[in-house]
N, CA, C and O of each residue as an XYZ file, in Angstrom:
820
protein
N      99.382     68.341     69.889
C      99.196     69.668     69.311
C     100.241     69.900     68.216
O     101.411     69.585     68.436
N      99.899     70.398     67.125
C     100.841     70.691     65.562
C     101.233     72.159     66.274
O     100.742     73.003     67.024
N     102.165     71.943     65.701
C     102.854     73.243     66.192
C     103.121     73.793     63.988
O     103.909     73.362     63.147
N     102.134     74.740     63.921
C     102.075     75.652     62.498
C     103.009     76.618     62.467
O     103.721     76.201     61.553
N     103.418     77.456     62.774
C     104.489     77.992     61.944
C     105.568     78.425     63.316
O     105.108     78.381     64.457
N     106.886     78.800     63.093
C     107.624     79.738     63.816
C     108.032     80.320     63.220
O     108.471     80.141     62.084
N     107.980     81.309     63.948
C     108.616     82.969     63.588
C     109.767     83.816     64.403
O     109.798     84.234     65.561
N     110.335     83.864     63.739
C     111.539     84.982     64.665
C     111.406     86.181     64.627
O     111.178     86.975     63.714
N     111.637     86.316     66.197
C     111.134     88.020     66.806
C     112.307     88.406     67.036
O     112.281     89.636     67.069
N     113.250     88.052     67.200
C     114.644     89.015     67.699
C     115.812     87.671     67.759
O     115.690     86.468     67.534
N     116.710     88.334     68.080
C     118.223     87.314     67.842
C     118.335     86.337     68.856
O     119.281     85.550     68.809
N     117.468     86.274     69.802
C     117.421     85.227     70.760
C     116.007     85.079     70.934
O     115.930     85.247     72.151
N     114.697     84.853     70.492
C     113.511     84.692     70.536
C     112.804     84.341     69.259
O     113.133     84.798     68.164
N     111.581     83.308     69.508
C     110.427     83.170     68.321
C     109.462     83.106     69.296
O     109.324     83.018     70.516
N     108.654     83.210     67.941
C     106.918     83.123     68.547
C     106.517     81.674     67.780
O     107.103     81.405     66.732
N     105.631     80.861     68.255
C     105.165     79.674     67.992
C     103.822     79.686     68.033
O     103.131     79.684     69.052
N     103.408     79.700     66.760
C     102.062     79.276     66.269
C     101.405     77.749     66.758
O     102.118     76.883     66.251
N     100.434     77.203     67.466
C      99.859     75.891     67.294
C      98.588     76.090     66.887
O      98.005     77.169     66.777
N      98.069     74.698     66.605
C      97.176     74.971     65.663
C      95.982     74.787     66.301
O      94.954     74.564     65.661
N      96.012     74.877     67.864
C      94.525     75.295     68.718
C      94.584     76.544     68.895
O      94.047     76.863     69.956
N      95.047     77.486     68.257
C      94.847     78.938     68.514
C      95.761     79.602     69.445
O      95.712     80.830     69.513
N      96.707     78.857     70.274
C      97.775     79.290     71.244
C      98.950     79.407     70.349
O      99.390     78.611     69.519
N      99.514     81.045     70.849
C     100.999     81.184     70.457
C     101.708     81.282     71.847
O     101.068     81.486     72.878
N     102.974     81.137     71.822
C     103.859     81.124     72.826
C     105.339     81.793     72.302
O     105.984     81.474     71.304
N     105.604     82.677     73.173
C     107.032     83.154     72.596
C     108.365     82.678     73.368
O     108.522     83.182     74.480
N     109.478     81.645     72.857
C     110.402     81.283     73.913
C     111.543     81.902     73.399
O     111.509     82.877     72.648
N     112.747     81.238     73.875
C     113.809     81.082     73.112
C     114.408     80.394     72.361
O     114.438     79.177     72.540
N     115.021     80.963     71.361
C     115.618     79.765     70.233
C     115.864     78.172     70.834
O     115.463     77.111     70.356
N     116.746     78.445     72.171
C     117.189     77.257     72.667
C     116.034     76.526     72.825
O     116.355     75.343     72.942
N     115.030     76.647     72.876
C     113.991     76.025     73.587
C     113.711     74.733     72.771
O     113.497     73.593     73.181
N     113.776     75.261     71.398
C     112.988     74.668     70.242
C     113.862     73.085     70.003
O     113.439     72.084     69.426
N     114.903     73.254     70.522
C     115.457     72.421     70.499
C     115.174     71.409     71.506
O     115.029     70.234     71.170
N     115.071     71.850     72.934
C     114.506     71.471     74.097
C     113.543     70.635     74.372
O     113.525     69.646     75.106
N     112.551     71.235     73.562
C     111.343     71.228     73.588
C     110.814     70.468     72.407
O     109.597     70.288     72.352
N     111.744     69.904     71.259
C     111.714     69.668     70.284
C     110.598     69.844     69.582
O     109.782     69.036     69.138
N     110.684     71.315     69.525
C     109.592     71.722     68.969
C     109.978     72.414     67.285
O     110.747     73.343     67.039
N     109.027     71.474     66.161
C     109.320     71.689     64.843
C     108.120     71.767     63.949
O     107.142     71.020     63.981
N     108.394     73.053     62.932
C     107.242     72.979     61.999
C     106.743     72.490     61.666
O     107.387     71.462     61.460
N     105.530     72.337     61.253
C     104.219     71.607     60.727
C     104.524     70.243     61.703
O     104.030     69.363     60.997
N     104.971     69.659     62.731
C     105.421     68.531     63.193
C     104.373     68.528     65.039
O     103.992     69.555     65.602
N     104.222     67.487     65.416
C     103.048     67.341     66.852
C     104.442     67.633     67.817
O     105.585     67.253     67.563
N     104.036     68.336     68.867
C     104.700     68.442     70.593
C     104.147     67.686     71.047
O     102.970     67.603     70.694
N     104.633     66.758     72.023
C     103.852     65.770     73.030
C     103.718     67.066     73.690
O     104.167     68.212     73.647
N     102.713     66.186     74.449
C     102.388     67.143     75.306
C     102.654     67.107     76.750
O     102.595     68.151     77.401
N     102.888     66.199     77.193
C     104.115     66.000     78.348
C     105.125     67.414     78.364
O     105.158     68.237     79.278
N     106.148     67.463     76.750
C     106.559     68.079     76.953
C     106.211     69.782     76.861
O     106.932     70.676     77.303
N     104.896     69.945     76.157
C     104.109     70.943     75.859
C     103.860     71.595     77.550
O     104.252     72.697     77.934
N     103.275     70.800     78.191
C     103.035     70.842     79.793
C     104.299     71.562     80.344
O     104.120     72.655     80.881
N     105.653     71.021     80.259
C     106.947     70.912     80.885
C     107.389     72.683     80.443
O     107.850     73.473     81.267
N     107.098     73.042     78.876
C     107.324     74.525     78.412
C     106.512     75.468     79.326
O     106.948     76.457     79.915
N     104.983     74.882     79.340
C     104.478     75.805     79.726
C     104.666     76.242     81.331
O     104.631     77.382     81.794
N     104.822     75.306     81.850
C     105.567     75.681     83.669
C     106.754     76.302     83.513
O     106.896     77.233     84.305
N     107.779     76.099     82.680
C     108.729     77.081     81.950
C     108.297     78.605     81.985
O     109.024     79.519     82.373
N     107.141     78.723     81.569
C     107.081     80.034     81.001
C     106.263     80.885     81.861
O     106.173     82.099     81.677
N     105.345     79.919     83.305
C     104.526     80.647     84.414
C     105.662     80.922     85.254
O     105.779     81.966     85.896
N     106.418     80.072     85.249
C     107.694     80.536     86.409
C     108.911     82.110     85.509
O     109.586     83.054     85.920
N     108.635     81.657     84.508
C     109.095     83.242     83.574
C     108.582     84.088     83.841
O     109.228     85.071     84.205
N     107.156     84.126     83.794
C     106.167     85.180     83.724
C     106.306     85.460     85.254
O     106.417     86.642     85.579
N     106.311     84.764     85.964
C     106.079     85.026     87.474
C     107.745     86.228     88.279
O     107.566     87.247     88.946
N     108.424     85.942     88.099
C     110.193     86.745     87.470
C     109.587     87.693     86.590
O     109.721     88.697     87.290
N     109.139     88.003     85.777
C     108.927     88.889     84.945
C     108.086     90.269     85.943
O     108.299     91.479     85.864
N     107.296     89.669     86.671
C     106.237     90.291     87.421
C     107.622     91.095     88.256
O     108.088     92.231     88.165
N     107.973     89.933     89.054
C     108.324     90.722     90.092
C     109.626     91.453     90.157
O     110.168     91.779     91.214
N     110.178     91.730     88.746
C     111.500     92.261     88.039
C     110.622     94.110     87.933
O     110.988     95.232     88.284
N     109.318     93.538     87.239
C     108.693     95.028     86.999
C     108.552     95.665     88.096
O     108.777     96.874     88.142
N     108.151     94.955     89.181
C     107.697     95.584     90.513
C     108.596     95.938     91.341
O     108.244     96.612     92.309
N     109.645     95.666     91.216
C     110.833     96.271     91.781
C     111.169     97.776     91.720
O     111.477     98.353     92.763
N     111.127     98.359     90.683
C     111.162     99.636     90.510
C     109.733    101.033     90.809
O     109.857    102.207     91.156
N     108.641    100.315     90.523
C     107.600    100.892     90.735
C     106.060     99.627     90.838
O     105.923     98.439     90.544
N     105.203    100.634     91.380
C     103.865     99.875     91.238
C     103.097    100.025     90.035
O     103.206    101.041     89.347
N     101.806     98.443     89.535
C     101.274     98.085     89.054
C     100.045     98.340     89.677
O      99.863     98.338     90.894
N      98.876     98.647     88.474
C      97.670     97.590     88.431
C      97.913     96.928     87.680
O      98.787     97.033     86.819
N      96.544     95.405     88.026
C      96.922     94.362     87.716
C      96.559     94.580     86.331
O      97.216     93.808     85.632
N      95.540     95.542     85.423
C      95.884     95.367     83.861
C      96.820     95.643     83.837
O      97.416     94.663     83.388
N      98.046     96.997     84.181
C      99.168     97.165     83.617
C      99.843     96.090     83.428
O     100.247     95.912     82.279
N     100.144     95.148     84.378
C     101.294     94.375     84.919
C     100.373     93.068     83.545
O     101.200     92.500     82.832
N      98.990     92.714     83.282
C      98.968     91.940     82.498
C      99.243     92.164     81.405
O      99.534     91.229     80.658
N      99.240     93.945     80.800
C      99.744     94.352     79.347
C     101.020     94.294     79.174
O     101.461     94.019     78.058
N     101.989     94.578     80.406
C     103.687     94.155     80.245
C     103.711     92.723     79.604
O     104.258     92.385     78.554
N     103.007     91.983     80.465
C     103.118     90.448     80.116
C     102.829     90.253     78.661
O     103.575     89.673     77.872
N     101.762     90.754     78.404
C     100.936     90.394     76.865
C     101.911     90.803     75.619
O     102.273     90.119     74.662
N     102.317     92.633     76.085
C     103.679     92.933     75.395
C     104.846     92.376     75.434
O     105.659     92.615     74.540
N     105.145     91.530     76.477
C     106.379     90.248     76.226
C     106.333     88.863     75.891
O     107.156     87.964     76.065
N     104.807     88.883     75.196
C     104.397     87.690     74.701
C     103.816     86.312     75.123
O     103.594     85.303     74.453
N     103.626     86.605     76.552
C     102.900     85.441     77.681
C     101.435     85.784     77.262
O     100.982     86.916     77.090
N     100.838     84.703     77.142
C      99.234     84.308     76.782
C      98.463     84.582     78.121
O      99.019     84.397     79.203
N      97.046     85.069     78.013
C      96.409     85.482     79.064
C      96.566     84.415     80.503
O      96.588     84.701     81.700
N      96.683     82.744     79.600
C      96.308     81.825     81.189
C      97.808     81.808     81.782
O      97.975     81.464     82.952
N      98.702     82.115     81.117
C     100.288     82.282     81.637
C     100.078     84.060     82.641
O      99.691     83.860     83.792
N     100.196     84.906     82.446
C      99.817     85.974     82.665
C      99.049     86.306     83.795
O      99.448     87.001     84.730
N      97.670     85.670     83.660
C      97.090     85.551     84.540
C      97.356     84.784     86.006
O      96.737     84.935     87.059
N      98.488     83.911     85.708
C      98.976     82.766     86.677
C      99.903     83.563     87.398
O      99.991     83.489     88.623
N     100.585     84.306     86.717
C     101.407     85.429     87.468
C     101.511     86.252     88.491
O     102.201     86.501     89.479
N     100.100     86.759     87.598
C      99.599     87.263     88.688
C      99.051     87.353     89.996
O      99.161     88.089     90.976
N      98.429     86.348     89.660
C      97.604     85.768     90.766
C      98.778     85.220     91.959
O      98.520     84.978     93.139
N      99.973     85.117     91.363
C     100.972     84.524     92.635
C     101.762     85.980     93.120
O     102.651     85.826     93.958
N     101.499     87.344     92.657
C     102.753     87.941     92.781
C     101.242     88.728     93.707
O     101.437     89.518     94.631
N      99.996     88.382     93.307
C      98.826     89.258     94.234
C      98.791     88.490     95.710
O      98.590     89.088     96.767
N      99.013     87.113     95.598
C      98.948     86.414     96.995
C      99.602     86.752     97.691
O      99.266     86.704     98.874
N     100.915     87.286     97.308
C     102.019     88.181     98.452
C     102.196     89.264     98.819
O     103.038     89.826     99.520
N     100.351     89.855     97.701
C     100.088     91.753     98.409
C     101.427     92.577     97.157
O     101.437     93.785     97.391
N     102.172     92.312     96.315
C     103.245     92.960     95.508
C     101.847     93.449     94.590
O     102.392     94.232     93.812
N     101.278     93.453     94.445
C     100.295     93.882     93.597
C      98.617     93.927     94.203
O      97.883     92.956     94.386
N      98.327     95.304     94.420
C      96.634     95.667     94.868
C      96.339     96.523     94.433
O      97.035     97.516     94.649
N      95.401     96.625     93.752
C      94.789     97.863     92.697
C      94.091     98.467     93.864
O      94.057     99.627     93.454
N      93.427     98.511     95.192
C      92.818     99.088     96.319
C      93.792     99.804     96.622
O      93.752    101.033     96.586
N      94.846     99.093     96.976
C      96.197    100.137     97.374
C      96.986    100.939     96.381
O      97.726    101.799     96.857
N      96.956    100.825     95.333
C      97.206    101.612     94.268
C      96.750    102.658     94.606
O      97.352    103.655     95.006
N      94.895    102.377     94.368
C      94.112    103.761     93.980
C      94.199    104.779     95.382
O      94.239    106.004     95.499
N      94.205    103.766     96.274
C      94.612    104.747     97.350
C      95.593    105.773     97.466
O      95.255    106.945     97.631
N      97.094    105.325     97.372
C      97.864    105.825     97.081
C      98.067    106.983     96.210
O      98.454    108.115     96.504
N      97.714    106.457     95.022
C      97.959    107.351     93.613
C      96.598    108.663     93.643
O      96.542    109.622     92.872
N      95.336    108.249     95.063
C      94.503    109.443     95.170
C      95.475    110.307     95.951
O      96.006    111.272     95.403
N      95.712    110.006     97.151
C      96.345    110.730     98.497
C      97.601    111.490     97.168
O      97.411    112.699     97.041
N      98.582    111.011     96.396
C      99.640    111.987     95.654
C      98.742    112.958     95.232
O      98.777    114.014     95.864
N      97.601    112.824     93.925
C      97.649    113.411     93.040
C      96.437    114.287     93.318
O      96.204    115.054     92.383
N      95.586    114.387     94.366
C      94.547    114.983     95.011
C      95.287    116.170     95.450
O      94.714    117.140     95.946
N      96.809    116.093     95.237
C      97.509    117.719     95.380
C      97.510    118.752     94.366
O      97.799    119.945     94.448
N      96.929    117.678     92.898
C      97.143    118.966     92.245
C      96.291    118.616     91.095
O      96.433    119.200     90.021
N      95.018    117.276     91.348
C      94.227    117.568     90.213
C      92.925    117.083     90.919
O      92.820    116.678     92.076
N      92.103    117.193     90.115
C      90.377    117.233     91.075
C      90.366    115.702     90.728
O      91.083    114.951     90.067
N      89.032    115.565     91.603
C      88.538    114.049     92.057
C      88.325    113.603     90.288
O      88.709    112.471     89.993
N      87.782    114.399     89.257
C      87.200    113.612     88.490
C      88.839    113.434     87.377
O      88.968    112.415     86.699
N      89.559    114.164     87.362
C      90.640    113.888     86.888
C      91.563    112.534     87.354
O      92.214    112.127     86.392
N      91.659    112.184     87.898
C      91.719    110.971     89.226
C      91.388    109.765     89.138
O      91.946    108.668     89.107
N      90.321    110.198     89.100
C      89.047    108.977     88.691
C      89.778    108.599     87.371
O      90.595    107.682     87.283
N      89.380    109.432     86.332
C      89.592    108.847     84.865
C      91.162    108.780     84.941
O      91.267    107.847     84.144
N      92.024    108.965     85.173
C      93.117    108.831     85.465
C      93.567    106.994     85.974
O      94.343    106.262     85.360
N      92.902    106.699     87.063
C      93.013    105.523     87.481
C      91.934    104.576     86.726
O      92.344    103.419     86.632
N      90.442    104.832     86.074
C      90.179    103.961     84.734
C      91.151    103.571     83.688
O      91.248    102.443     83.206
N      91.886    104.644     83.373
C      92.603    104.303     82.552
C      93.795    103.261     82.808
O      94.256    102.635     81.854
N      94.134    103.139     83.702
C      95.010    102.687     84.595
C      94.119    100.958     84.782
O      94.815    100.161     85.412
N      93.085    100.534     84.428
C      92.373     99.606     84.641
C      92.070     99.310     85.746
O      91.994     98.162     86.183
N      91.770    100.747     86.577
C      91.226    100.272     88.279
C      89.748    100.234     88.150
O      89.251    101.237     87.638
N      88.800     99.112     88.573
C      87.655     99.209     88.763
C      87.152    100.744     89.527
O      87.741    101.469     90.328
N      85.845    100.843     88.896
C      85.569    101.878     89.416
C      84.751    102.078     90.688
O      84.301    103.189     90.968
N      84.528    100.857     91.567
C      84.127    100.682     92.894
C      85.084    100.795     94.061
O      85.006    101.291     95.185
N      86.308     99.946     93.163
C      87.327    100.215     94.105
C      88.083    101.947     93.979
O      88.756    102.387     94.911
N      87.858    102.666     92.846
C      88.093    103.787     93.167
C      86.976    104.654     94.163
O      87.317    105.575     94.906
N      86.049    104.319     94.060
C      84.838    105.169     94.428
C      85.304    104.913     96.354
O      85.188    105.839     97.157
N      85.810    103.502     96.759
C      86.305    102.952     98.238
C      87.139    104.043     98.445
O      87.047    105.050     99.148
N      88.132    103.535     97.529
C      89.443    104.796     97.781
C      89.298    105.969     98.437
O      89.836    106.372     99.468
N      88.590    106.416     97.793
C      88.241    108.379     97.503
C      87.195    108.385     99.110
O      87.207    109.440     99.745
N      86.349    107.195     99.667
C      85.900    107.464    100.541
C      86.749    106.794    102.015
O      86.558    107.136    103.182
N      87.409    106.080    101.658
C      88.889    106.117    102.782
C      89.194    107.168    103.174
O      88.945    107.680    104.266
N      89.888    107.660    102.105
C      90.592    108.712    102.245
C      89.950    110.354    102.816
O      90.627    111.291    103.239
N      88.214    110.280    102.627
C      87.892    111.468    102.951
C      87.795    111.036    104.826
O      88.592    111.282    105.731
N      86.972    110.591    104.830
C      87.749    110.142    106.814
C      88.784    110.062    107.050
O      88.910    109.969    108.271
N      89.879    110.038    106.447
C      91.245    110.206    107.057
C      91.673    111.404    106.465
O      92.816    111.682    106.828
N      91.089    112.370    105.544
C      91.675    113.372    105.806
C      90.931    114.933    106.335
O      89.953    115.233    105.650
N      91.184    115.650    107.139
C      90.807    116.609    108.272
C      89.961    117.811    106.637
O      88.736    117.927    106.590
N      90.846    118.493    105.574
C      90.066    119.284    104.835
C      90.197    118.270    103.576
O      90.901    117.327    103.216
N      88.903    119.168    103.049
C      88.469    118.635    101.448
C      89.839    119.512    100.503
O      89.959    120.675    100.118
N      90.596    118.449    100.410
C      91.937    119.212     99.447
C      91.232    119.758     97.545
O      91.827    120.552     96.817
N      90.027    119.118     97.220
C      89.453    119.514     96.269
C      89.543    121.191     96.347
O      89.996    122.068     95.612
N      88.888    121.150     97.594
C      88.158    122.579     97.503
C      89.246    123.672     98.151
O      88.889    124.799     98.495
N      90.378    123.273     98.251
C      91.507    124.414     98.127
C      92.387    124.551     97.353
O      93.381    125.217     97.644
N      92.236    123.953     96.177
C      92.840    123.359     94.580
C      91.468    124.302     94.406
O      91.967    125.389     94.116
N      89.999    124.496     94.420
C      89.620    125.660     93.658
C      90.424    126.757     94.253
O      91.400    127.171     93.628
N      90.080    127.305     95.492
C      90.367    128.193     96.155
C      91.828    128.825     95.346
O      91.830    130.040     95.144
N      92.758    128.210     95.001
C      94.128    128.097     94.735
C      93.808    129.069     93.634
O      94.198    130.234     93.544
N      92.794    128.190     92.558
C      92.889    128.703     91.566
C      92.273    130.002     91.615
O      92.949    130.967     91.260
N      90.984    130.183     92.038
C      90.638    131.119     91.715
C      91.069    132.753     92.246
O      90.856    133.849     91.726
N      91.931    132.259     93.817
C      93.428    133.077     93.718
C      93.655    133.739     92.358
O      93.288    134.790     91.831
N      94.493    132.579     91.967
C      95.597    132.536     90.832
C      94.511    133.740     89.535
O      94.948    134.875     89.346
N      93.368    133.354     88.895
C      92.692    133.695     88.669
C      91.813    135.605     88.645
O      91.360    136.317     87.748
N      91.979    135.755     90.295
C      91.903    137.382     90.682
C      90.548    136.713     90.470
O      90.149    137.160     89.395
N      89.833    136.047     90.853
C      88.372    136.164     90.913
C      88.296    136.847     92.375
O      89.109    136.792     93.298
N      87.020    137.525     92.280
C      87.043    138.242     93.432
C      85.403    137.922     93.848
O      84.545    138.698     93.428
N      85.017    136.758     94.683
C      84.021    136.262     94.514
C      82.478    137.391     95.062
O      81.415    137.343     94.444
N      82.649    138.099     96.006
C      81.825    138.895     96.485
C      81.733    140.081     95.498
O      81.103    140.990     96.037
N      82.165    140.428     94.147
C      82.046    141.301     93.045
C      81.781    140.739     91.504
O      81.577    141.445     90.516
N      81.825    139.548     91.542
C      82.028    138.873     90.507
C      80.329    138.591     89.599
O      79.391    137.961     90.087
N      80.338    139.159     88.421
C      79.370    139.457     87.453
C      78.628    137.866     87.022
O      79.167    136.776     87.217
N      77.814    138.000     86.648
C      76.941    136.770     86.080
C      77.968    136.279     84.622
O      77.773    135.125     84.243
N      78.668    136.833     84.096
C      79.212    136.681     83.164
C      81.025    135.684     83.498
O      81.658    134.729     83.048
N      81.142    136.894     84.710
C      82.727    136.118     85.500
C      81.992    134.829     85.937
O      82.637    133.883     85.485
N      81.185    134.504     86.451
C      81.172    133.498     87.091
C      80.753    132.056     86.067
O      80.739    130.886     86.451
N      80.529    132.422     85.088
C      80.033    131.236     84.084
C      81.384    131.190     83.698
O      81.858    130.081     83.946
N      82.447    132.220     83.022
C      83.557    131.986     82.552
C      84.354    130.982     83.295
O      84.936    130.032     82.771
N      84.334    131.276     84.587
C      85.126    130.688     85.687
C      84.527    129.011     86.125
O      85.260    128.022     86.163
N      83.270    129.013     86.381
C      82.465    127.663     86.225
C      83.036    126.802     84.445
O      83.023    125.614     84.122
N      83.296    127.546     83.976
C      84.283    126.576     82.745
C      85.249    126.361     82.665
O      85.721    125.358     82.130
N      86.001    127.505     83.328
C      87.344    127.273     83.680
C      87.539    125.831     84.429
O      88.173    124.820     84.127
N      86.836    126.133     85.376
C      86.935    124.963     86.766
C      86.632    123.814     85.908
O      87.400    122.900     86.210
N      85.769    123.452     84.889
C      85.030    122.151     84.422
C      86.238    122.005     83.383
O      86.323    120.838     83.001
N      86.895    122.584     82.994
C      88.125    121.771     82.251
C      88.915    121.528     82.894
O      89.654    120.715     82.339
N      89.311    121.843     84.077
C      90.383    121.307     85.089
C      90.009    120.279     85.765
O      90.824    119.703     86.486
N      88.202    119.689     85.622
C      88.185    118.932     86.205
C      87.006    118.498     87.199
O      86.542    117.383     87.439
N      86.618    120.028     87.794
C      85.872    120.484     89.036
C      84.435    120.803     88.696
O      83.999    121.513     87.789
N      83.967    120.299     89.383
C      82.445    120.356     89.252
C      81.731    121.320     90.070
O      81.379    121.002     91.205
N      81.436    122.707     89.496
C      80.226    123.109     90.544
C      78.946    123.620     89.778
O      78.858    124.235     88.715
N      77.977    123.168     90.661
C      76.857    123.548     90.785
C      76.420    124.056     89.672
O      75.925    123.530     88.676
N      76.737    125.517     90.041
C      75.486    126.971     89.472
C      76.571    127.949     89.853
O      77.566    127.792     90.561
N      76.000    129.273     89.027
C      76.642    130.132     88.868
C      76.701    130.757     90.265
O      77.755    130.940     90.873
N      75.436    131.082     90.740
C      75.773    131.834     92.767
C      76.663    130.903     93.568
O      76.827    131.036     94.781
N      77.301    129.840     92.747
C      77.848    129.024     93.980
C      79.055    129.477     94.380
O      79.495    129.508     95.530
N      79.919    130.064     92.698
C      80.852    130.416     93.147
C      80.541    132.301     93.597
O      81.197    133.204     93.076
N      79.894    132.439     94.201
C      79.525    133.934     94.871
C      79.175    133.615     95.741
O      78.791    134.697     96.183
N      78.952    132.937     96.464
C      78.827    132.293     98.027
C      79.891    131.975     99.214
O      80.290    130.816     99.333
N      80.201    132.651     99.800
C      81.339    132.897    100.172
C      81.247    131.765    101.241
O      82.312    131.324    101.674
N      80.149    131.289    101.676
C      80.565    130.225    102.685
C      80.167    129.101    101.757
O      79.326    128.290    102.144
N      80.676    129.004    100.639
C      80.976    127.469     99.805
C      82.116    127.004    100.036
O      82.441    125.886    100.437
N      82.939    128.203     99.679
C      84.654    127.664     99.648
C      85.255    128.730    100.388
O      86.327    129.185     99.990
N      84.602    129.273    101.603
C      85.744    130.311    102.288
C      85.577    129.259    103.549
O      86.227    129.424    104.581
C-alpha cells in the first residue's frame, strides 16, 4: 500500500493518506516506527502491526470515555471517528467494550426513559434517544419494560402537572380553552385525542 500524503494535525499527531482510500491518524513517532514515508509502499506486515496498534488504542479510548458517563454505541463510534479511528478500527472497539456489557443501547434507553419520563413526554424521549442513535425497536422495548414495572402512567401526571400549572379547570373549560391547551400539550410533546378529552374527567383524574 503507497502511503499518498501526510498531514499534520497537531504537535504530536498526523493523518495518513493511502492510496486504497484508508486514512489513519497516529503519532509523529510512529512514522518513524512504522517507517512510514510519502509517496513511498508500507509493507504490510508492518501496516498489519499499526493497525493492532490502533484497535488496542481505540479499545482504551472506549473505555477512558466510559468511565465518566454512558454511551450509545453511535455516540461512542462518533468519539472514535472524531479522534480519527476508521469505521473497521472503531467498530472493533466496540464490539470488545459491548462483550463486557460497558456499552448497551437497551440499557441506555431504559435508563435515560425511567430519568427523563420525570419531566418530558414519551414522544420527547423517543426523539431524544433517535437522536442519540438508539434504534427505534429497542426504544419502543424500553418504554414497554418500563410500563409493567411501573404502578402509574408518569405521562399522564406531567399533563395533570401542567394543566395545574396552567388553571385549566377541566369541568368549565370552553371549546376554545381546550384546543388552546390540546396545543399547548402537542408542543411539549403530548398527544391527545380530541378536544372532550381534555373535559373528561375520568381521562386524567
Amino acid at each position: 500500500m503507497i502511503v499518498t500524503h501526510i498531514e499534520e494535525i497537531s504537535k504530536s499527531k498526523v493523518k495518513v493518506t493511502f492510496d486504497q482510500d484508508m486514512i489513519l491518524t497516529i503519532y509523529k513517532g510512529e512514522l518513524k516506527t512504522f517507517h512510514i514515508k510519502e509517496n513511498e509502499t508500507i509493507e504490510q506486515e508492518e501496516l498489519d502491526q499499526l493497525i493492532q496498534v490502533l484497535k488496542k488504542r481505540a479499545k482504551l479510548r472506549c473505555m477512558n470515555l466510559l468511565k465518566s458517563r454512558d454511551y450509545t454505541v453511535y455516540q461512542l463510534k462518533s468519539k472514535l471517528r472524531d479522534n480519527g479511528y476508521p469505521d473497521e478500527i472503531a467498530d472493533c472497539a466496540i464490539e470488545y467494550v459491548a462483550s463486557y456489557g460497558y456499552v448497551d443501547d437497551a440499557r441506555y434507553a431504559h435508563a435515560y426513559i425511567e430519568s427523563a419520563s420525570k419531566t418530558k413526554s414519551h414522544r420527547q424521549i423517543e426523539n431524544d434517544l433517535v437522536r442519540k442513535g438508539v434504534d427505534k425497536q429497542i426504544i419502543l422495548s424500553a418504554f414497554a419494560q418500563l410500563m409493567q414495572e411501573q404502578d402509574e402512567d408518569t405521562e399522564e401526571e406531567l399533563i395533570r402537572q401542567y394543566l395545574v400549572k396552567k388553571h385549566y379547570d377541566r369541568s368549565s373549560a370552553s371549546y376554545e380553552e381546550r384546543r388552546k391547551m390540546i396545543a399547548f400539550l402537542y408542543r411539549k410533546g403530548y398527544f391527545v385525542k380530541s378536544e372532550n378529552e381534555l373535559g373528561r374527567k375520568d381521562k386524567l383524574e
